[in-house]
mmCIF file of C-alpha atoms and ligand atoms in Angstrom:
data_model
loop_
_atom_site.group_PDB
_atom_site.id
_atom_site.type_symbol
_atom_site.label_atom_id
_atom_site.label_comp_id
_atom_site.label_asym_id
_atom_site.label_seq_id
_atom_site.Cartn_x
_atom_site.Cartn_y
_atom_site.Cartn_z
ATOM 1 C CA UNK A 150 97.818 124.414 96.948
ATOM 2 C CA UNK A 151 94.512 123.098 95.518
ATOM 3 C CA UNK A 152 91.841 122.383 98.241
ATOM 4 C CA UNK A 153 88.932 119.995 97.351
ATOM 5 C CA UNK A 154 85.697 121.949 96.855
ATOM 6 C CA UNK A 155 84.010 119.861 99.500
ATOM 7 C CA UNK A 156 86.713 121.029 101.970
ATOM 8 C CA UNK A 157 86.146 124.744 101.265
ATOM 9 C CA UNK A 158 82.473 123.997 101.237
ATOM 10 C CA UNK A 159 82.583 122.118 104.917
ATOM 11 C CA UNK A 160 85.030 124.397 106.586
ATOM 12 C CA UNK A 161 84.155 127.924 105.711
ATOM 13 C CA UNK A 162 81.038 127.557 107.799
ATOM 14 C CA UNK A 163 82.731 126.635 110.903
ATOM 15 C CA UNK A 164 86.469 127.967 110.777
ATOM 16 C CA UNK A 165 86.435 131.853 111.645
ATOM 17 C CA UNK A 166 88.101 134.323 109.479
ATOM 18 C CA UNK A 167 88.241 131.671 106.653
ATOM 19 C CA UNK A 168 90.147 133.729 103.951
ATOM 20 C CA UNK A 169 92.780 134.062 106.749
ATOM 21 C CA UNK A 170 92.946 130.506 107.521
ATOM 22 C CA UNK A 171 93.345 129.530 103.545
ATOM 23 C CA UNK A 172 96.241 132.184 103.216
ATOM 24 C CA UNK A 173 97.736 130.749 106.445
ATOM 25 C CA UNK A 174 97.792 127.126 104.856
ATOM 26 C CA UNK A 175 100.390 127.919 102.477
ATOM 27 C CA UNK A 176 102.817 129.060 105.121
ATOM 28 C CA UNK A 177 105.667 127.155 106.655
ATOM 29 C CA UNK A 178 105.054 126.574 110.372
ATOM 30 C CA UNK A 179 107.642 128.003 113.025
ATOM 31 C CA UNK A 180 109.586 125.605 114.822
ATOM 32 C CA UNK A 181 108.936 124.992 118.431
ATOM 33 C CA UNK A 182 111.015 122.813 121.017
ATOM 34 C CA UNK A 183 110.476 121.498 124.564
ATOM 35 C CA UNK A 184 113.678 121.607 126.681
ATOM 36 C CA UNK A 185 113.628 118.264 128.539
ATOM 37 C CA UNK A 186 114.030 118.819 132.374
ATOM 38 C CA UNK A 187 114.889 115.218 132.903
ATOM 39 C CA UNK A 188 118.123 115.777 131.118
ATOM 40 C CA UNK A 189 119.014 119.816 130.894
ATOM 41 C CA UNK A 190 119.756 121.488 134.147
ATOM 42 C CA UNK A 191 119.229 125.264 134.606
ATOM 43 C CA UNK A 192 122.519 125.962 133.070
ATOM 44 C CA UNK A 193 121.898 123.669 129.798
ATOM 45 C CA UNK A 194 118.482 125.497 129.674
ATOM 46 C CA UNK A 195 119.898 128.929 129.682
ATOM 47 C CA UNK A 196 122.583 127.970 127.212
ATOM 48 C CA UNK A 197 119.957 126.234 124.814
ATOM 49 C CA UNK A 198 117.685 129.433 125.112
ATOM 50 C CA UNK A 199 120.547 131.877 124.055
ATOM 51 C CA UNK A 200 121.732 129.480 121.357
ATOM 52 C CA UNK A 201 118.592 128.963 119.696
ATOM 53 C CA UNK A 202 117.162 132.414 119.858
ATOM 54 C CA UNK A 203 114.150 131.042 121.788
ATOM 55 C CA UNK A 204 110.906 132.910 122.470
ATOM 56 C CA UNK A 205 108.973 131.365 125.749
ATOM 57 C CA UNK A 206 105.411 129.798 125.134
ATOM 58 C CA UNK A 207 103.336 131.053 128.022
ATOM 59 C CA UNK A 208 101.695 127.735 129.193
ATOM 60 C CA UNK A 209 104.855 125.604 129.817
ATOM 61 C CA UNK A 210 108.203 127.192 131.226
ATOM 62 C CA UNK A 211 110.233 124.598 129.011
ATOM 63 C CA UNK A 212 108.669 125.265 125.746
ATOM 64 C CA UNK A 213 109.638 127.649 123.086
ATOM 65 C CA UNK A 214 109.410 129.194 119.707
ATOM 66 C CA UNK A 215 112.336 129.664 117.545
ATOM 67 C CA UNK A 216 112.771 133.120 116.683
ATOM 68 C CA UNK A 217 114.828 132.096 113.751
ATOM 69 C CA UNK A 218 113.663 130.461 110.526
ATOM 70 C CA UNK A 219 115.603 127.207 111.032
ATOM 71 C CA UNK A 220 114.010 124.084 109.855
ATOM 72 C CA UNK A 221 113.026 120.850 111.520
ATOM 73 C CA UNK A 222 115.922 118.704 110.004
ATOM 74 C CA UNK A 223 118.728 121.110 111.190
ATOM 75 C CA UNK A 224 117.552 121.208 114.821
ATOM 76 C CA UNK A 225 117.280 117.436 114.639
ATOM 77 C CA UNK A 226 120.972 117.459 113.804
ATOM 78 C CA UNK A 227 122.102 119.093 117.019
ATOM 79 C CA UNK A 228 124.152 117.627 119.880
ATOM 80 C CA UNK A 229 121.516 118.877 122.115
ATOM 81 C CA UNK A 230 118.887 116.999 120.162
ATOM 82 C CA UNK A 231 120.825 113.686 120.016
ATOM 83 C CA UNK A 232 121.597 113.828 123.958
ATOM 84 C CA UNK A 233 117.643 114.316 124.719
ATOM 85 C CA UNK A 234 118.019 118.000 125.920
ATOM 86 C CA UNK A 235 115.568 119.307 123.436
ATOM 87 C CA UNK A 236 112.412 117.459 121.594
ATOM 88 C CA UNK A 237 111.076 119.164 118.400
ATOM 89 C CA UNK A 238 107.393 119.366 118.790
ATOM 90 C CA UNK A 239 104.610 121.591 117.285
ATOM 91 C CA UNK A 240 103.096 123.919 120.069
ATOM 92 C CA UNK A 241 99.545 122.551 119.794
ATOM 93 C CA UNK A 242 100.925 119.128 120.377
ATOM 94 C CA UNK A 243 101.918 120.325 123.345
ATOM 95 C CA UNK A 244 98.834 121.279 124.676
ATOM 96 C CA UNK A 245 96.944 117.742 125.347
ATOM 97 C CA UNK A 246 99.459 116.545 127.936
ATOM 98 C CA UNK A 247 99.330 119.966 129.453
ATOM 99 C CA UNK A 248 95.495 119.696 129.785
ATOM 100 C CA UNK A 249 95.881 116.184 131.246
ATOM 101 C CA UNK A 250 97.723 117.526 134.190
ATOM 102 C CA UNK A 251 99.581 114.232 134.905
ATOM 103 C CA UNK A 252 100.794 114.222 138.706
ATOM 104 C CA UNK A 253 103.864 112.412 140.309
ATOM 105 C CA UNK A 254 103.234 108.659 141.289
ATOM 106 C CA UNK A 255 100.066 108.622 138.994
ATOM 107 C CA UNK A 256 99.199 105.729 136.448
ATOM 108 C CA UNK A 257 98.792 107.061 133.128
ATOM 109 C CA UNK A 258 97.590 105.592 129.893
ATOM 110 C CA UNK A 259 98.577 106.869 126.429
ATOM 111 C CA UNK A 260 96.821 104.896 124.409
ATOM 112 C CA UNK A 261 97.854 105.746 121.168
ATOM 113 C CA UNK A 262 101.299 106.898 121.654
ATOM 114 C CA UNK A 263 103.729 106.561 118.951
ATOM 115 C CA UNK A 264 106.110 108.275 118.117
ATOM 116 C CA UNK A 265 105.868 109.411 121.888
ATOM 117 C CA UNK A 266 106.044 113.479 121.723
ATOM 118 C CA UNK A 267 103.347 113.396 124.301
ATOM 119 C CA UNK A 268 104.481 110.373 126.307
ATOM 120 C CA UNK A 269 107.807 112.049 126.755
ATOM 121 C CA UNK A 270 105.962 115.181 127.751
ATOM 122 C CA UNK A 271 103.893 113.414 130.075
ATOM 123 C CA UNK A 272 106.973 111.597 131.634
ATOM 124 C CA UNK A 273 108.492 115.065 132.129
ATOM 125 C CA UNK A 274 105.687 116.522 133.804
ATOM 126 C CA UNK A 275 105.649 113.540 136.230
ATOM 127 C CA UNK A 276 109.246 114.049 137.059
ATOM 128 C CA UNK A 277 109.813 110.427 135.911
ATOM 129 C CA UNK A 278 107.799 108.893 138.475
ATOM 130 C CA UNK A 279 104.750 106.453 138.610
ATOM 131 C CA UNK A 280 103.631 104.526 135.716
ATOM 132 C CA UNK A 281 102.817 105.547 132.062
ATOM 133 C CA UNK A 282 101.723 102.636 129.692
ATOM 134 C CA UNK A 283 102.360 103.898 126.124
ATOM 135 C CA UNK A 284 100.487 101.602 123.575
ATOM 136 C CA UNK A 285 100.356 101.651 119.934
ATOM 137 C CA UNK A 286 99.068 99.177 117.460
ATOM 138 C CA UNK A 287 101.566 100.198 114.913
ATOM 139 C CA UNK A 288 104.763 98.133 115.695
ATOM 140 C CA UNK A 289 107.254 100.570 113.183
ATOM 141 C CA UNK A 290 106.095 103.569 114.818
ATOM 142 C CA UNK A 291 106.692 101.832 118.109
ATOM 143 C CA UNK A 292 110.377 101.615 117.071
ATOM 144 C CA UNK A 293 110.271 105.505 117.029
ATOM 145 C CA UNK A 294 108.477 105.586 120.480
ATOM 146 C CA UNK A 295 110.997 103.622 121.903
ATOM 147 C CA UNK A 296 114.092 105.726 120.557
ATOM 148 C CA UNK A 297 112.447 108.812 121.743
ATOM 149 C CA UNK A 298 111.942 107.438 125.209
ATOM 150 C CA UNK A 299 115.126 106.189 125.386
ATOM 151 C CA UNK A 300 116.831 109.634 124.017
ATOM 152 C CA UNK A 301 114.572 111.886 126.691
ATOM 153 C CA UNK A 302 115.742 109.444 129.509
ATOM 154 C CA UNK A 303 111.882 108.796 130.242
ATOM 155 C CA UNK A 304 112.437 105.380 132.970
ATOM 156 C CA UNK A 305 108.705 105.562 133.857
ATOM 157 C CA UNK A 306 107.167 104.174 130.666
ATOM 158 C CA UNK A 307 106.315 100.790 129.621
ATOM 159 C CA UNK A 308 105.475 100.108 126.074
ATOM 160 C CA UNK A 309 102.568 97.867 124.732
ATOM 161 C CA UNK A 310 101.588 96.752 121.352
ATOM 162 C CA UNK A 311 97.970 96.153 121.600
ATOM 163 C CA UNK A 312 94.578 97.172 119.567
ATOM 164 C CA UNK A 313 93.732 100.153 121.947
ATOM 165 C CA UNK A 314 90.128 98.981 121.851
ATOM 166 C CA UNK A 315 91.169 96.133 124.137
ATOM 167 C CA UNK A 316 92.371 98.316 127.202
ATOM 168 C CA UNK A 317 88.985 98.993 128.464
ATOM 169 C CA UNK A 318 88.486 95.427 129.360
ATOM 170 C CA UNK A 319 91.951 94.463 130.146
ATOM 171 C CA UNK A 320 92.366 97.240 132.636
ATOM 172 C CA UNK A 321 89.070 98.309 133.673
ATOM 173 C CA UNK A 322 88.931 101.427 135.953
ATOM 174 C CA UNK A 323 92.899 101.256 136.247
ATOM 175 C CA UNK A 324 94.274 104.518 135.216
ATOM 176 C CA UNK A 325 94.287 107.918 136.999
ATOM 177 C CA UNK A 326 94.599 109.520 133.809
ATOM 178 C CA UNK A 327 94.087 108.635 129.959
ATOM 179 C CA UNK A 328 95.433 110.628 126.852
ATOM 180 C CA UNK A 329 93.672 109.539 123.301
ATOM 181 C CA UNK A 330 95.672 111.458 120.845
ATOM 182 C CA UNK A 331 93.452 109.698 118.217
ATOM 183 C CA UNK A 332 94.478 108.577 114.754
ATOM 184 C CA UNK A 333 92.451 111.056 112.596
ATOM 185 C CA UNK A 334 92.122 112.458 109.091
ATOM 186 C CA UNK A 335 95.275 115.190 110.225
ATOM 187 C CA UNK A 336 93.597 118.122 108.523
ATOM 188 C CA UNK A 337 95.371 120.428 111.082
ATOM 189 C CA UNK A 338 98.807 119.472 109.527
ATOM 190 C CA UNK A 339 98.257 120.505 106.002
ATOM 191 C CA UNK A 340 100.802 123.319 106.506
ATOM 192 C CA UNK A 341 103.624 120.577 107.058
ATOM 193 C CA UNK A 342 102.272 117.778 104.914
ATOM 194 C CA UNK A 343 100.093 118.625 101.726
ATOM 195 C CA UNK A 344 100.119 114.773 101.091
ATOM 196 C CA UNK A 345 97.098 114.974 103.895
ATOM 197 C CA UNK A 346 94.918 115.980 100.891
ATOM 198 C CA UNK A 347 95.485 113.085 98.737
ATOM 199 C CA UNK A 348 93.655 110.728 100.843
ATOM 200 C CA UNK A 349 91.080 113.407 102.122
ATOM 201 C CA UNK A 350 87.307 112.561 101.569
ATOM 202 C CA UNK A 351 84.237 112.497 103.673
ATOM 203 C CA UNK A 352 84.253 108.868 103.667
ATOM 204 C CA UNK A 353 87.696 108.682 105.062
ATOM 205 C CA UNK A 354 86.675 111.247 107.733
ATOM 206 C CA UNK A 355 83.849 109.050 108.846
ATOM 207 C CA UNK A 356 85.794 105.852 108.739
ATOM 208 C CA UNK A 357 88.382 107.513 111.344
ATOM 209 C CA UNK A 358 85.055 108.653 113.485
ATOM 210 C CA UNK A 359 84.143 104.957 113.740
ATOM 211 C CA UNK A 360 87.497 103.909 114.854
ATOM 212 C CA UNK A 361 87.705 106.984 117.317
ATOM 213 C CA UNK A 362 84.218 106.080 118.815
ATOM 214 C CA UNK A 363 85.599 102.422 119.691
ATOM 215 C CA UNK A 364 88.816 103.700 121.169
ATOM 216 C CA UNK A 365 87.419 106.392 123.293
ATOM 217 C CA UNK A 366 85.023 103.742 124.832
ATOM 218 C CA UNK A 367 88.075 101.671 125.793
ATOM 219 C CA UNK A 368 89.715 104.720 127.102
ATOM 220 C CA UNK A 369 86.895 105.879 129.122
ATOM 221 C CA UNK A 370 86.360 102.324 130.618
ATOM 222 C CA UNK A 371 90.059 102.207 131.651
ATOM 223 C CA UNK A 372 89.719 105.264 133.695
ATOM 224 C CA UNK A 373 89.140 105.196 137.267
ATOM 225 C CA UNK A 374 86.448 106.868 138.880
ATOM 226 C CA UNK A 375 87.458 110.407 139.615
ATOM 227 C CA UNK A 376 89.975 110.422 136.899
ATOM 228 C CA UNK A 377 90.568 112.509 133.634
ATOM 229 C CA UNK A 378 90.085 111.616 129.688
ATOM 230 C CA UNK A 379 91.876 113.733 127.375
ATOM 231 C CA UNK A 380 90.693 113.325 123.868
ATOM 232 C CA UNK A 381 92.662 114.950 121.258
ATOM 233 C CA UNK A 382 93.033 115.223 117.203
ATOM 234 C CA UNK A 383 95.064 117.297 114.769
ATOM 235 C CA UNK A 384 91.849 117.385 112.703
ATOM 236 C CA UNK A 385 89.087 120.034 111.970
ATOM 237 C CA UNK A 386 86.072 117.568 110.988
ATOM 238 C CA UNK A 387 83.257 117.862 113.648
ATOM 239 C CA UNK A 388 82.452 114.158 113.111
ATOM 240 C CA UNK A 389 86.032 113.169 114.332
ATOM 241 C CA UNK A 390 85.805 115.757 117.192
ATOM 242 C CA UNK A 391 82.753 116.927 118.944
ATOM 243 C CA UNK A 392 80.704 114.204 117.149
ATOM 244 C CA UNK A 393 82.781 111.755 119.180
ATOM 245 C CA UNK A 394 82.432 113.521 122.618
ATOM 246 C CA UNK A 395 78.899 113.453 121.778
ATOM 247 C CA UNK A 396 78.826 109.839 121.430
ATOM 248 C CA UNK A 397 80.805 109.343 124.468
ATOM 249 C CA UNK A 398 78.380 111.901 126.497
ATOM 250 C CA UNK A 399 75.226 109.952 125.223
ATOM 251 C CA UNK A 400 76.531 106.458 126.244
ATOM 252 C CA UNK A 401 78.002 107.375 129.639
ATOM 253 C CA UNK A 402 76.024 109.299 131.878
ATOM 254 C CA UNK A 403 79.200 109.665 134.473
ATOM 255 C CA UNK A 404 81.157 111.240 131.671
ATOM 256 C CA UNK A 405 81.259 114.938 132.174
ATOM 257 C CA UNK A 406 83.292 117.825 130.321
ATOM 258 C CA UNK A 407 85.604 119.863 131.948
ATOM 259 C CA UNK A 408 86.552 123.818 131.017
ATOM 260 C CA UNK A 409 89.900 124.055 129.446
ATOM 261 C CA UNK A 410 92.448 127.395 129.919
ATOM 262 C CA UNK A 411 95.445 127.476 127.912
ATOM 263 C CA UNK A 412 97.158 130.922 128.852
ATOM 264 C CA UNK A 413 98.485 132.712 125.990
ATOM 265 C CA UNK A 414 96.722 130.768 123.281
ATOM 266 C CA UNK A 415 93.877 132.038 121.301
ATOM 267 C CA UNK A 416 91.206 128.983 121.655
ATOM 268 C CA UNK A 417 87.874 128.737 119.872
ATOM 269 C CA UNK A 418 84.942 126.750 121.551
ATOM 270 C CA UNK A 419 83.677 123.561 120.301
ATOM 271 C CA UNK A 420 81.062 123.216 117.548
ATOM 272 C CA UNK A 421 77.629 122.413 119.196
ATOM 273 C CA UNK A 422 75.768 121.670 115.934
ATOM 274 C CA UNK A 423 76.765 119.661 112.968
ATOM 275 C CA UNK A 424 74.981 116.887 110.878
ATOM 276 C CA UNK A 425 74.344 113.827 113.636
ATOM 277 C CA UNK A 426 74.587 115.940 116.837
ATOM 278 C CA UNK A 427 73.306 119.042 118.684
ATOM 279 C CA UNK A 428 74.722 119.734 122.346
ATOM 280 C CA UNK A 429 75.362 123.133 124.088
ATOM 281 C CA UNK A 430 77.726 121.144 126.411
ATOM 282 C CA UNK A 431 80.270 120.782 123.450
ATOM 283 C CA UNK A 432 81.331 124.404 123.681
ATOM 284 C CA UNK A 433 83.657 123.209 126.321
ATOM 285 C CA UNK A 434 85.741 121.366 123.970
ATOM 286 C CA UNK A 435 88.644 123.932 122.262
ATOM 287 C CA UNK A 436 89.594 124.152 118.800
ATOM 288 C CA UNK A 437 93.074 125.536 118.172
ATOM 289 C CA UNK A 438 93.506 126.922 114.641
ATOM 290 C CA UNK A 439 96.753 127.576 112.769
ATOM 291 C CA UNK A 440 96.049 130.986 111.828
ATOM 292 C CA UNK A 441 95.342 132.362 115.210
ATOM 293 C CA UNK A 442 98.412 130.663 116.885
ATOM 294 C CA UNK A 443 100.961 130.000 114.048
ATOM 295 C CA UNK A 444 100.780 126.293 114.801
ATOM 296 C CA UNK A 445 98.990 122.887 113.697
ATOM 297 C CA UNK A 446 95.321 122.737 114.232
ATOM 298 C CA UNK A 447 94.281 120.843 117.191
ATOM 299 C CA UNK A 448 90.998 119.668 118.809
ATOM 300 C CA UNK A 449 91.117 119.206 122.769
ATOM 301 C CA UNK A 450 88.567 117.751 125.137
ATOM 302 C CA UNK A 451 88.895 117.205 128.747
ATOM 303 C CA UNK A 452 86.771 114.748 130.419
ATOM 304 C CA UNK A 453 85.995 113.638 133.850
ATOM 305 C CA UNK A 454 84.515 110.223 134.924
ATOM 306 C CA UNK A 455 82.293 110.771 137.959
HETATM 307 C C1 SAM B 603 97.890 110.676 115.962
HETATM 308 S S1 SAM B 603 99.147 109.299 116.321
HETATM 309 C C2 SAM B 603 99.688 109.589 117.908
HETATM 310 C C3 SAM B 603 100.650 110.369 118.022
HETATM 311 C C4 SAM B 603 101.535 110.378 119.457
HETATM 312 N N1 SAM B 603 100.389 110.725 120.568
HETATM 313 C C5 SAM B 603 102.401 111.492 119.507
HETATM 314 O O1 SAM B 603 102.104 112.694 120.331
HETATM 315 O O2 SAM B 603 103.457 111.379 119.224
HETATM 316 C C6 SAM B 603 97.779 108.091 116.340
HETATM 317 C C7 SAM B 603 98.568 106.970 116.686
HETATM 318 O O3 SAM B 603 97.598 105.903 116.779
HETATM 319 C C8 SAM B 603 97.950 104.462 116.371
HETATM 320 N N2 SAM B 603 96.873 103.909 116.118
HETATM 321 C C9 SAM B 603 95.911 103.788 115.190
HETATM 322 N N3 SAM B 603 94.812 103.010 115.304
HETATM 323 C C10 SAM B 603 95.061 102.230 116.637
HETATM 324 C C11 SAM B 603 94.358 101.248 117.623
HETATM 325 N N4 SAM B 603 93.236 100.834 116.832
HETATM 326 N N5 SAM B 603 94.875 100.913 118.687
HETATM 327 C C12 SAM B 603 96.020 101.704 119.171
HETATM 328 N N6 SAM B 603 96.847 102.395 118.240
HETATM 329 C C13 SAM B 603 96.417 102.900 117.196
HETATM 330 C C14 SAM B 603 98.756 104.876 115.212
HETATM 331 O O4 SAM B 603 99.668 103.938 114.584
HETATM 332 C C15 SAM B 603 99.262 106.248 115.421
HETATM 333 O O5 SAM B 603 100.574 106.219 115.988
#
């Protein structure tokens, strides 16, 4: 794999153990699954763990790493998958809903939700109660979302097809929890999809950062006072991560960052200084690197509205 020179120049400064990171990008990632407690009972769970040779993931009792080198396609063709007993989802992608901590009977907004990996996890965490509004701008991706919430038996989800930027005014201070799993340059998924590099450029990163800033304003406005917003991306670019959070903190005095703890995962703190921002508070953001955790690269930040 040939990485753009600029990519290396940018990230050798901020990604720890950079040679190990580069070497890891060439590897195929492990397969992770979630067992769906809305459908699978205790006996089904035990059977799936045995049949697929599953290793537990410490931060969620229904999350597992497959010990064998299965591929995503073969597990996607099983009866358990078809019946919605399991969902194939990278371990890092499960973290934002866990950090969001949705509770039973709450009102939750998943602003950019398709194809629903996180929506269906939120639904399971809420034990199919309360309300989740799952929104996405892309109608084709919404078809996959509809299929997934149907398959997983999530009955507490309403789907909308709006520009996420509109929610802040349409549903001002309405939701207890908001997840913004933002569209991004997807650098953290290079292992899975080398094509990410075809459209990689700093221009593209800055373009995504503009979209993310508009979406995070809308997400924050739609959040009740005392509520929690989780912002996540699957990219490394500080402009799309800490830069967006810094923008929010500068704009709203009542936005404060909370510490994040994820048992069993090696997390790195957020970057506090980059072109365009400097803020020690950004340490509270977390970066999840593939070479430390055998998973996709992710950025997660937890914000409280006071
Ligand atoms: C990272 S993906 C979301 C993945 C999803 N949260 C999951 O876990 O399955 C980002 C999504 O944002 C959607 N999107 C992009 N721009 C948007 C906008 N302005 N408003 C709403 N959705 C948008 C894309 O269609 C895409 O489905």
